[in-house]
PDB file of C-alpha atoms in Angstrom:
ATOM      1  CA  MET A   1      -0.062   0.009   0.466  1.00  0.00           C
ATOM      2  CA  GLN A   2       0.889   3.967  -0.758  1.00  0.00           C
ATOM      3  CA  ALA A   3      -0.257   6.662   0.261  1.00  0.00           C
ATOM      4  CA  THR A   4       1.074   9.971   0.487  1.00  0.00           C
ATOM      5  CA  VAL A   5      -0.032  13.875   2.440  1.00  0.00           C
ATOM      6  CA  LYS A   6       0.838  16.639   1.107  1.00  0.00           C
ATOM      7  CA  TRP A   7       1.180  20.058   3.105  1.00  0.00           C
ATOM      8  CA  VAL A   8      -1.511  22.516   1.743  1.00  0.00           C
ATOM      9  CA  ASP A   9      -0.914  25.552   3.912  1.00  0.00           C
ATOM     10  CA  GLY A  10      -1.662  25.865   8.176  1.00  0.00           C
ATOM     11  CA  ALA A  11      -2.883  22.651   9.689  1.00  0.00           C
ATOM     12  CA  GLN A  12      -4.606  21.398   5.886  1.00  0.00           C
ATOM     13  CA  PHE A  13      -3.425  18.665   4.577  1.00  0.00           C
ATOM     14  CA  LEU A  14      -4.372  17.452   1.060  1.00  0.00           C
ATOM     15  CA  GLY A  15      -3.876  12.624   2.147  1.00  0.00           C
ATOM     16  CA  GLU A  16      -4.241  10.822  -1.464  1.00  0.00           C
ATOM     17  CA  SER A  17      -4.254   7.008  -1.310  1.00  0.00           C
ATOM     18  CA  GLY A  18      -2.969   4.544  -3.830  1.00  0.00           C
ATOM     19  CA  SER A  19      -6.225   3.613  -5.171  1.00  0.00           C
ATOM     20  CA  GLY A  20      -6.208   7.394  -5.961  1.00  0.00           C
ATOM     21  CA  HIS A  21      -8.671   8.516  -3.166  1.00  0.00           C
ATOM     22  CA  SER A  22      -8.261  12.270  -1.769  1.00  0.00           C
ATOM     23  CA  VAL A  23      -9.209  13.704   1.674  1.00  0.00           C
ATOM     24  CA  VAL A  24      -9.036  16.983   3.518  1.00  0.00           C
ATOM     25  CA  MET A  25      -7.513  16.886   6.109  1.00  0.00           C
ATOM     26  CA  ASP A  26      -7.091  19.810   8.864  1.00  0.00           C
ATOM     27  CA  GLY A  27      -7.004  21.061  12.536  1.00  0.00           C
ATOM     28  CA  PRO A  28      -9.075  23.142  14.466  1.00  0.00           C
ATOM     29  CA  GLU A  29      -8.170  27.446  14.579  1.00  0.00           C
ATOM     30  CA  ASP A  30      -6.622  27.387  17.523  1.00  0.00           C
ATOM     31  CA  HIS A  31      -3.742  25.436  16.059  1.00  0.00           C
ATOM     32  CA  GLY A  32      -3.622  27.160  12.920  1.00  0.00           C
ATOM     33  CA  GLY A  33      -6.398  25.271  10.552  1.00  0.00           C
ATOM     34  CA  ARG A  34      -9.573  26.637   9.496  1.00  0.00           C
ATOM     35  CA  ASN A  35     -11.504  23.720  10.300  1.00  0.00           C
ATOM     36  CA  THR A  36     -12.264  22.760   6.435  1.00  0.00           C
ATOM     37  CA  GLY A  37     -11.887  18.765   7.059  1.00  0.00           C
ATOM     38  CA  ILE A  38     -11.519  16.081   9.015  1.00  0.00           C
ATOM     39  CA  ARG A  39      -8.509  15.449  11.946  1.00  0.00           C
ATOM     40  CA  PRO A  40      -5.973  13.017  11.210  1.00  0.00           C
ATOM     41  CA  MET A  41      -6.689  10.731  14.788  1.00  0.00           C
ATOM     42  CA  GLU A  42     -10.544  11.076  13.749  1.00  0.00           C
ATOM     43  CA  MET A  43      -9.388   9.389  10.355  1.00  0.00           C
ATOM     44  CA  LEU A  44      -7.575   6.134  12.384  1.00  0.00           C
ATOM     45  CA  LEU A  45     -10.822   6.076  14.046  1.00  0.00           C
ATOM     46  CA  LEU A  46     -12.868   6.046   9.835  1.00  0.00           C
ATOM     47  CA  GLY A  47     -10.248   3.661   9.447  1.00  0.00           C
ATOM     48  CA  LEU A  48     -10.905   1.300  12.221  1.00  0.00           C
ATOM     49  CA  GLY A  49     -14.351   1.529  11.258  1.00  0.00           C
ATOM     50  CA  GLY A  50     -14.648   0.904   7.959  1.00  0.00           C
ATOM     51  CA  CYS A  51     -12.084  -1.887   8.925  1.00  0.00           C
ATOM     52  CA  SER A  52     -14.764  -3.666  11.485  1.00  0.00           C
ATOM     53  CA  ASN A  53     -17.781  -2.825   9.388  1.00  0.00           C
ATOM     54  CA  PHE A  54     -16.406  -4.339   6.181  1.00  0.00           C
ATOM     55  CA  ASP A  55     -15.912  -8.137   8.292  1.00  0.00           C
ATOM     56  CA  VAL A  56     -19.138  -7.487  10.007  1.00  0.00           C
ATOM     57  CA  ILE A  57     -21.261  -6.989   7.000  1.00  0.00           C
ATOM     58  CA  SER A  58     -19.034  -9.782   4.529  1.00  0.00           C
ATOM     59  CA  ILE A  59     -19.363 -12.633   7.362  1.00  0.00           C
ATOM     60  CA  LEU A  60     -22.817 -11.775   7.959  1.00  0.00           C
ATOM     61  CA  LYS A  61     -24.015 -12.141   3.901  1.00  0.00           C
ATOM     62  CA  LYS A  62     -22.000 -15.510   3.581  1.00  0.00           C
ATOM     63  CA  THR A  63     -23.442 -16.306   6.744  1.00  0.00           C
ATOM     64  CA  ARG A  64     -27.127 -15.296   4.363  1.00  0.00           C
ATOM     65  CA  GLN A  65     -28.361 -13.547   7.282  1.00  0.00           C
ATOM     66  CA  ALA A  66     -30.270 -10.988   5.683  1.00  0.00           C
ATOM     67  CA  VAL A  67     -28.415  -8.035   6.601  1.00  0.00           C
ATOM     68  CA  ARG A  68     -30.085  -4.381   5.245  1.00  0.00           C
ATOM     69  CA  ASP A  69     -27.820  -1.882   7.116  1.00  0.00           C
ATOM     70  CA  CYS A  70     -24.989  -1.737   9.234  1.00  0.00           C
ATOM     71  CA  ARG A  71     -23.357   0.951  10.877  1.00  0.00           C
ATOM     72  CA  VAL A  72     -21.191   1.807  13.680  1.00  0.00           C
ATOM     73  CA  GLU A  73     -21.290   4.324  16.122  1.00  0.00           C
ATOM     74  CA  ILE A  74     -16.970   4.071  17.570  1.00  0.00           C
ATOM     75  CA  THR A  75     -15.992   6.319  20.653  1.00  0.00           C
ATOM     76  CA  ALA A  76     -12.860   7.052  22.182  1.00  0.00           C
ATOM     77  CA  GLU A  77     -10.406   8.442  24.923  1.00  0.00           C
ATOM     78  CA  ARG A  78      -7.033  10.151  24.363  1.00  0.00           C
ATOM     79  CA  VAL A  79      -4.950  10.020  27.613  1.00  0.00           C
ATOM     80  CA  ASP A  80      -3.860  13.737  28.838  1.00  0.00           C
ATOM     81  CA  ALA A  81      -0.246  14.089  27.367  1.00  0.00           C
ATOM     82  CA  VAL A  82       1.815  13.923  24.569  1.00  0.00           C
ATOM     83  CA  PRO A  83       1.492  11.955  22.443  1.00  0.00           C
ATOM     84  CA  ALA A  84      -1.952  11.898  22.615  1.00  0.00           C
ATOM     85  CA  VAL A  85      -2.969   8.652  22.027  1.00  0.00           C
ATOM     86  CA  PHE A  86      -5.918   5.978  22.174  1.00  0.00           C
ATOM     87  CA  SER A  87      -6.315   4.345  25.572  1.00  0.00           C
ATOM     88  CA  LYS A  88      -9.729   3.412  24.540  1.00  0.00           C
ATOM     89  CA  ILE A  89     -11.789   2.605  22.140  1.00  0.00           C
ATOM     90  CA  HIS A  90     -15.519   1.288  21.881  1.00  0.00           C
ATOM     91  CA  LEU A  91     -16.991  -0.212  18.904  1.00  0.00           C
ATOM     92  CA  HIS A  92     -20.681  -0.269  18.736  1.00  0.00           C
ATOM     93  CA  PHE A  93     -22.651  -2.070  15.721  1.00  0.00           C
ATOM     94  CA  ILE A  94     -26.326  -1.543  15.069  1.00  0.00           C
ATOM     95  CA  VAL A  95     -27.628  -4.241  12.532  1.00  0.00           C
ATOM     96  CA  ALA A  96     -30.247  -4.689  10.722  1.00  0.00           C
ATOM     97  CA  GLY A  97     -32.071  -6.704   9.005  1.00  0.00           C
ATOM     98  CA  ASP A  98     -35.111  -9.809   8.383  1.00  0.00           C
ATOM     99  CA  ASP A  99     -34.759 -12.294  10.865  1.00  0.00           C
ATOM    100  CA  LEU A 100     -31.014 -11.694  12.243  1.00  0.00           C
ATOM    101  CA  LYS A 101     -29.867 -14.475  14.195  1.00  0.00           C
ATOM    102  CA  GLU A 102     -28.200 -13.175  17.690  1.00  0.00           C
ATOM    103  CA  LYS A 103     -25.682 -15.589  17.895  1.00  0.00           C
ATOM    104  CA  GLN A 104     -24.442 -15.299  14.151  1.00  0.00           C
ATOM    105  CA  VAL A 105     -24.555 -11.286  14.410  1.00  0.00           C
ATOM    106  CA  ALA A 106     -22.286 -11.567  18.078  1.00  0.00           C
ATOM    107  CA  ARG A 107     -20.256 -14.497  15.913  1.00  0.00           C
ATOM    108  CA  ALA A 108     -19.616 -11.821  12.852  1.00  0.00           C
ATOM    109  CA  VAL A 109     -18.141  -8.938  15.132  1.00  0.00           C
ATOM    110  CA  GLU A 110     -15.868 -11.101  17.422  1.00  0.00           C
ATOM    111  CA  LEU A 111     -14.630 -12.676  14.252  1.00  0.00           C
ATOM    112  CA  SER A 112     -14.145  -8.541  12.971  1.00  0.00           C
ATOM    113  CA  ALA A 113     -12.673  -8.512  16.605  1.00  0.00           C
ATOM    114  CA  THR A 114     -10.436 -11.304  16.995  1.00  0.00           C
ATOM    115  CA  LYS A 115      -9.176 -12.540  13.299  1.00  0.00           C
ATOM    116  CA  TYR A 116     -10.330 -10.017  10.445  1.00  0.00           C
ATOM    117  CA  CYS A 117      -9.938  -6.657  11.465  1.00  0.00           C
ATOM    118  CA  SER A 118      -6.346  -5.433  10.439  1.00  0.00           C
ATOM    119  CA  ALA A 119      -6.642  -2.320  12.277  1.00  0.00           C
ATOM    120  CA  SER A 120      -8.548  -3.406  15.308  1.00  0.00           C
ATOM    121  CA  ILE A 121      -5.818  -6.149  16.093  1.00  0.00           C
ATOM    122  CA  MET A 122      -3.333  -3.494  15.222  1.00  0.00           C
ATOM    123  CA  LEU A 123      -4.413  -0.742  17.579  1.00  0.00           C
ATOM    124  CA  GLU A 124      -5.092  -3.292  20.187  1.00  0.00           C
ATOM    125  CA  GLY A 125      -2.128  -5.104  19.688  1.00  0.00           C
ATOM    126  CA  ALA A 126      -0.282  -1.229  20.300  1.00  0.00           C
ATOM    127  CA  GLY A 127      -1.852  -1.543  23.914  1.00  0.00           C
ATOM    128  CA  VAL A 128      -5.533  -0.017  22.789  1.00  0.00           C
ATOM    129  CA  GLU A 129      -8.122  -1.377  25.229  1.00  0.00           C
ATOM    130  CA  ILE A 130     -11.083  -2.024  22.146  1.00  0.00           C
ATOM    131  CA  SER A 131     -13.959  -3.533  23.349  1.00  0.00           C
ATOM    132  CA  HIS A 132     -17.200  -4.644  20.780  1.00  0.00           C
ATOM    133  CA  ASP A 133     -21.354  -4.951  21.414  1.00  0.00           C
ATOM    134  CA  PHE A 134     -23.994  -4.584  19.298  1.00  0.00           C
ATOM    135  CA  GLU A 135     -28.177  -3.896  19.373  1.00  0.00           C
ATOM    136  CA  ILE A 136     -30.304  -5.500  16.547  1.00  0.00           C
ATOM    137  CA  VAL A 137     -32.561  -3.623  14.800  1.00  0.00           C
ATOM    138  CA  ALA A 138     -35.743  -3.611  12.800  1.00  0.00           C
ATOM    139  CA  GLY A 139     -35.226  -4.129   9.339  1.00  0.00           C
TER     140      GLY A 139
END
């Protein structure tokens, strides 16, 4: 994998992935930014959420669950020091579909966390306390 991050001005950067997609990152005004883009640490959380949600959906489809929607709400805590790394991250999956089996959803979340989600496993290996839960909602 490759990526490029180019400084634009102030605290604004343009990131481009190896696959050709771009994203603007910027800092808050009190740090020289203009608040025109996502913060870099927020990008880490979005990457984690995308990775884990991809896994959960893939696993549910492979087990022939009629999943219609899945979102993951992520909350995180950072240490009060420099560097302000994440100390805890919680992923709450909200899964919708027809006749979803709770056991299958639980297994999908568990497999993502322990076997498939590279982002989650990497962060946990770096000492971040990561927890997961889920809820199933109607269709």
